[in-house]
Coordinates of C-alpha atoms in Angstrom, one line a residue:
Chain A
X1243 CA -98.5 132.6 -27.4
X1244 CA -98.0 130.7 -31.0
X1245 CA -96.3 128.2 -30.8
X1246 CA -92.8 127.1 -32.8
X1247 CA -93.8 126.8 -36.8
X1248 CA -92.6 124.4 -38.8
X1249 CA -92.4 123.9 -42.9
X1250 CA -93.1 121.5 -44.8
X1251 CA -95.1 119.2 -42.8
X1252 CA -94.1 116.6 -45.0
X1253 CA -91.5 115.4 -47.6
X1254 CA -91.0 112.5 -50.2
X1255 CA -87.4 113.0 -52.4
X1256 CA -85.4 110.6 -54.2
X1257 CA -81.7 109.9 -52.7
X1258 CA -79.0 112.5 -53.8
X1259 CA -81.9 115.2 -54.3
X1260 CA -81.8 118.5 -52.1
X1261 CA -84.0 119.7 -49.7
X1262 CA -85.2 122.5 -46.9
X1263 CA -86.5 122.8 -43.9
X1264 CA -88.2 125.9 -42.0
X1265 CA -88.5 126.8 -38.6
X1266 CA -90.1 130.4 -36.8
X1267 CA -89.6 129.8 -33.1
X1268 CA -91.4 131.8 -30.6
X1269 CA -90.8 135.5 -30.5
X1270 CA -88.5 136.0 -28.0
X1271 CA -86.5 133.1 -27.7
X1272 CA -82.8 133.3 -28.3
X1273 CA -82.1 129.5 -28.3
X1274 CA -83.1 127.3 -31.1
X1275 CA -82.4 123.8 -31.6
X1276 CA -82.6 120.7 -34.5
X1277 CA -83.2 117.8 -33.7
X1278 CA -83.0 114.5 -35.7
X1279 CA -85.4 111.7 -34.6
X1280 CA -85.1 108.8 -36.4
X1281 CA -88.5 106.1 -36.0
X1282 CA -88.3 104.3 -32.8
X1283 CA -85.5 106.6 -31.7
X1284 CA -85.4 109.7 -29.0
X1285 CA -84.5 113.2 -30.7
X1286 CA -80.7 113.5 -31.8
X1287 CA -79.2 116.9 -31.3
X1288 CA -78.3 118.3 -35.0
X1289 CA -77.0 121.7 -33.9
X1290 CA -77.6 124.8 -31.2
X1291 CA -77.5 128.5 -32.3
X1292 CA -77.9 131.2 -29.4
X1293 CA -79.3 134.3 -31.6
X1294 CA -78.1 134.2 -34.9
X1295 CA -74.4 132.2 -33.6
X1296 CA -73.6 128.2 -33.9
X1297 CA -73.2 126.9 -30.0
X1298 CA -73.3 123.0 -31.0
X1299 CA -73.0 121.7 -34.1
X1300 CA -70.9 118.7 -33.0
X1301 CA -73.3 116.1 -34.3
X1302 CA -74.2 117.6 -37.7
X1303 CA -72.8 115.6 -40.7
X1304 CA -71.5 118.7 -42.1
X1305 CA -70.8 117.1 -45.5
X1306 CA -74.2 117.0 -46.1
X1307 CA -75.9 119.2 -43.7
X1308 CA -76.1 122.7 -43.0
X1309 CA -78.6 125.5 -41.3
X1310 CA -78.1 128.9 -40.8
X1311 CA -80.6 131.3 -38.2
X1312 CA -80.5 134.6 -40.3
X1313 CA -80.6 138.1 -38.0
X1314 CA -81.0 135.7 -34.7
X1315 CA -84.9 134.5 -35.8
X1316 CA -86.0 132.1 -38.2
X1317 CA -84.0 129.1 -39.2
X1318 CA -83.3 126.4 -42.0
X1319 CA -81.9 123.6 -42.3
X1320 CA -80.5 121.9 -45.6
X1321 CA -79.3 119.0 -46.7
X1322 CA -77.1 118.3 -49.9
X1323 CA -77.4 115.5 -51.5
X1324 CA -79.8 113.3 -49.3
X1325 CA -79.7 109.9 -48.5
X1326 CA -82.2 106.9 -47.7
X1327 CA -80.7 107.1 -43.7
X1328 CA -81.6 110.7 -43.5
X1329 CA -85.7 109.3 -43.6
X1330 CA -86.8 111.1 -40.2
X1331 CA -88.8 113.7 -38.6
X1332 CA -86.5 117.0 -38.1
X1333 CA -87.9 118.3 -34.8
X1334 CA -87.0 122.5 -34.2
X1335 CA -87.5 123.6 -30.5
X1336 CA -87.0 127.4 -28.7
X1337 CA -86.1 128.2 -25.7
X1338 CA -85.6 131.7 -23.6
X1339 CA -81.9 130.6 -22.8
X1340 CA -81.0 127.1 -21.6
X1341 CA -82.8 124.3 -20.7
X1342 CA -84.0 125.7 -17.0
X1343 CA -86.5 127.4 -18.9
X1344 CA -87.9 124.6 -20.7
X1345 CA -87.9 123.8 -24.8
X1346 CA -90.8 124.4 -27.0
X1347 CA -90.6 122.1 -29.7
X1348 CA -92.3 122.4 -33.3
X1349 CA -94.9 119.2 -34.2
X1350 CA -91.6 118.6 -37.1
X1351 CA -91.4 117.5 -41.0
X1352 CA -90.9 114.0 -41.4
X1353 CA -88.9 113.3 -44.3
X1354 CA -88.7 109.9 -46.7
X1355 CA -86.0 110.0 -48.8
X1356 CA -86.5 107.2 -51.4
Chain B
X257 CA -74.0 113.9 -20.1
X258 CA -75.6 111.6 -17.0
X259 CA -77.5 108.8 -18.2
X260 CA -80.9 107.9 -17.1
X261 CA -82.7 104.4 -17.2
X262 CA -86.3 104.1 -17.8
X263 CA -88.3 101.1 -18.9
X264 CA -89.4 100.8 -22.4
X265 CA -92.6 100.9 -22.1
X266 CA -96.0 100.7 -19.2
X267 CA -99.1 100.1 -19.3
X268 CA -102.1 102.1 -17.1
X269 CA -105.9 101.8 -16.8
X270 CA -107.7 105.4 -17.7
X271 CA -108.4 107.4 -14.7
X272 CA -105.6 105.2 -12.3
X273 CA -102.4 106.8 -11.1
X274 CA -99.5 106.5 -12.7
X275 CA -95.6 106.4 -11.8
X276 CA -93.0 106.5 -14.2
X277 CA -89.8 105.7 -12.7
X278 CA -86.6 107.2 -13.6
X279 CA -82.6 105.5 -12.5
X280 CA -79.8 108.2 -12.8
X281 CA -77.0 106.6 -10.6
X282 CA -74.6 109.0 -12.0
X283 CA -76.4 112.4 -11.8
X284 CA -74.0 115.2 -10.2
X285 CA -75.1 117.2 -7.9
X286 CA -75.6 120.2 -10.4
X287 CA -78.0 118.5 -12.8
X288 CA -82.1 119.4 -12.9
X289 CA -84.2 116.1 -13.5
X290 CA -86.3 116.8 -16.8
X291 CA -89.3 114.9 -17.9
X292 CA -90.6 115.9 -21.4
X293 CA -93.4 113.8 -23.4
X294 CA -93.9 113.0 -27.1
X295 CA -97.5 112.7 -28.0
X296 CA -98.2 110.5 -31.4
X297 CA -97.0 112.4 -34.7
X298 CA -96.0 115.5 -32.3
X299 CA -92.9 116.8 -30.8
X300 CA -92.2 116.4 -27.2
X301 CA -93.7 118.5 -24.8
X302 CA -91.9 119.7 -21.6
X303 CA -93.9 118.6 -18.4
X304 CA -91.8 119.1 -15.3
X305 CA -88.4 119.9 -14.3
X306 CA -87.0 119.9 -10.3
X307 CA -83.4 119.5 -8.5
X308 CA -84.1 118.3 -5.0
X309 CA -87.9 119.1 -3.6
X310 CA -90.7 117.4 -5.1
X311 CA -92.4 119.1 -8.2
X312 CA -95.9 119.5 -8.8
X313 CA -97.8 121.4 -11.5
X314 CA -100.9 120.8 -13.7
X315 CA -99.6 118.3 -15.6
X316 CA -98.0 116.0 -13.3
X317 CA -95.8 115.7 -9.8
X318 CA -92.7 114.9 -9.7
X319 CA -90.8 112.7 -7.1
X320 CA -87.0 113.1 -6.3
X321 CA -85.5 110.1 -4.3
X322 CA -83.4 111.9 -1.2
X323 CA -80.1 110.8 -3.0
X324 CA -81.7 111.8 -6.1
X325 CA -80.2 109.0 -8.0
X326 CA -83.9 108.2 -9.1
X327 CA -86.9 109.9 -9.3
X328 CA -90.3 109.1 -10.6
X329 CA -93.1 111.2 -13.1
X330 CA -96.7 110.8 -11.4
X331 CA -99.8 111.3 -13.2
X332 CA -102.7 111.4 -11.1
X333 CA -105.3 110.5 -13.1
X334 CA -103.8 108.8 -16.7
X335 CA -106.4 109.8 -19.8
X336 CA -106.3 108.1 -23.2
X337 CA -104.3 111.5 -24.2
X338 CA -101.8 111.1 -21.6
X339 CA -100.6 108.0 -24.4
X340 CA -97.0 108.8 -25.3
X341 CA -93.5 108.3 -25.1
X342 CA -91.9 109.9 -21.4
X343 CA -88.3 110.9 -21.6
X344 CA -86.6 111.6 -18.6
X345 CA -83.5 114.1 -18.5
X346 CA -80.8 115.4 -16.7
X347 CA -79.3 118.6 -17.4
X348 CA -77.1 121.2 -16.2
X349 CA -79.3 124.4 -15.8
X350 CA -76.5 126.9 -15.4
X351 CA -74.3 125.7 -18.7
X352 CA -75.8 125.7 -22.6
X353 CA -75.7 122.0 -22.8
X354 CA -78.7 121.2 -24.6
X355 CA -81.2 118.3 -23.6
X356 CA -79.9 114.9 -24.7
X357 CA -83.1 112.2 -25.3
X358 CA -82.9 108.8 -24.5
X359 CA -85.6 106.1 -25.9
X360 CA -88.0 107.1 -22.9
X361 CA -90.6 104.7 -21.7
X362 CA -94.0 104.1 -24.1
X363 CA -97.0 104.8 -22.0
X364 CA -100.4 102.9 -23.1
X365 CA -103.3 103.9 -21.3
X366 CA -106.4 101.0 -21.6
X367 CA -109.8 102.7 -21.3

């Protein structure tokens, strides 16, 4: 099966600019996750939808953050304005339901904000 | 969430066994034992999951102590692309909570 998709790969912006992030997960799957991993760090939980509705989005800095999942599929997430701590690799991951049935994570766009 | 302990990092010799142990003092009786890996410039990978019995699939076995306040990741036969970063997990299967990484232990494996 193909795998989660992720877009961009990469990203250089300056501080305060905007930016996007892409994620397909695999057909099917009804969870989807972002993740945050900062270098040196483990993945940080950004926010959970189930379909197309928010389950977690305790640790999102919604000041500057936001994703939607539109008609339960694909996913973006945005942030407005950006700043040089928000450098990292946004991770995306899918899952069937919860986490018995194991994450499928995208390979991520890192992100230097400069 | 339960917290895990792992060491930050091991070191194996190609084609040697190797055990990557896992604390979790405070796990509830409720939570699955997760181990997911994070190959270089990739995202983590899930490799074995288990709640009592000992786990085994292609990738790896899994050890659960009796109390299951540890357990440890085996890898039979450690390659050069078995290199990455081992996160072990607990989780409660039956709720939404989603997976909650720690700094894992960094595996180097010496051909």
């Amino acid at each position: 099966e193909a795998g989660v998709a992720q877009s961009p790969r990469y990203k250089i912006i300056e501080k305060r600019q905007s930016v996007a992030f892409w994620c397909n997960p695999i057909s099917g799957h009804a969870t989807l996750y972002w993740y945050q991993q900062i270098l040196g760090q483990g993945p940080k939980l950004l926010i959970q939808f189930q379909n197309n509705g928010v389950v977690d989005d305790s640790q999102l800095p919604k000041d500057r953050f936001s994703a939607e999942r539109l008609k339960g599929v694909d996913s973006t997430l945005k942030i407005q304005p950006a700043k040089l701590e928000d450098s990292a690799v946004y991770l995306c991951a899918s899952s069937l339901g919860n986490s018995y049935y194991g994450y499928t994570f995208g390979s991520g766009t890192r992100l230097t904000v400069v | 969430d339960a917290k895990t302990t792992q060491p930050n990092s091991m070191e194996s010799n190609e084609e040697e066994p190797v055990h990557l142990p896992c604390n979790h003092s405070t796990i509830s009786g409720t939570d699955y034992i997760h181990w997911y890996r994070q190959l270089p410039s990739q995202g983590p990978e899930y490799v074995i999951h288990g709640l009592t019995s000992n786990v085994n699939n292609r990738m790896a076995s899994l050890a659960i102590a009796e109390d299951r306040k540890s357990s440890t990741l085996i890898l039979h036969r450690a390659t050069l692309r078995d290199a990455a970063v081992y996160y072990c997990i607990l989780s409660w299967n039956s709720g939404n909570t989603p997976l909650v990484f720690g700094k894992g232990t960094r595996l180097s494996v010496i051909a």
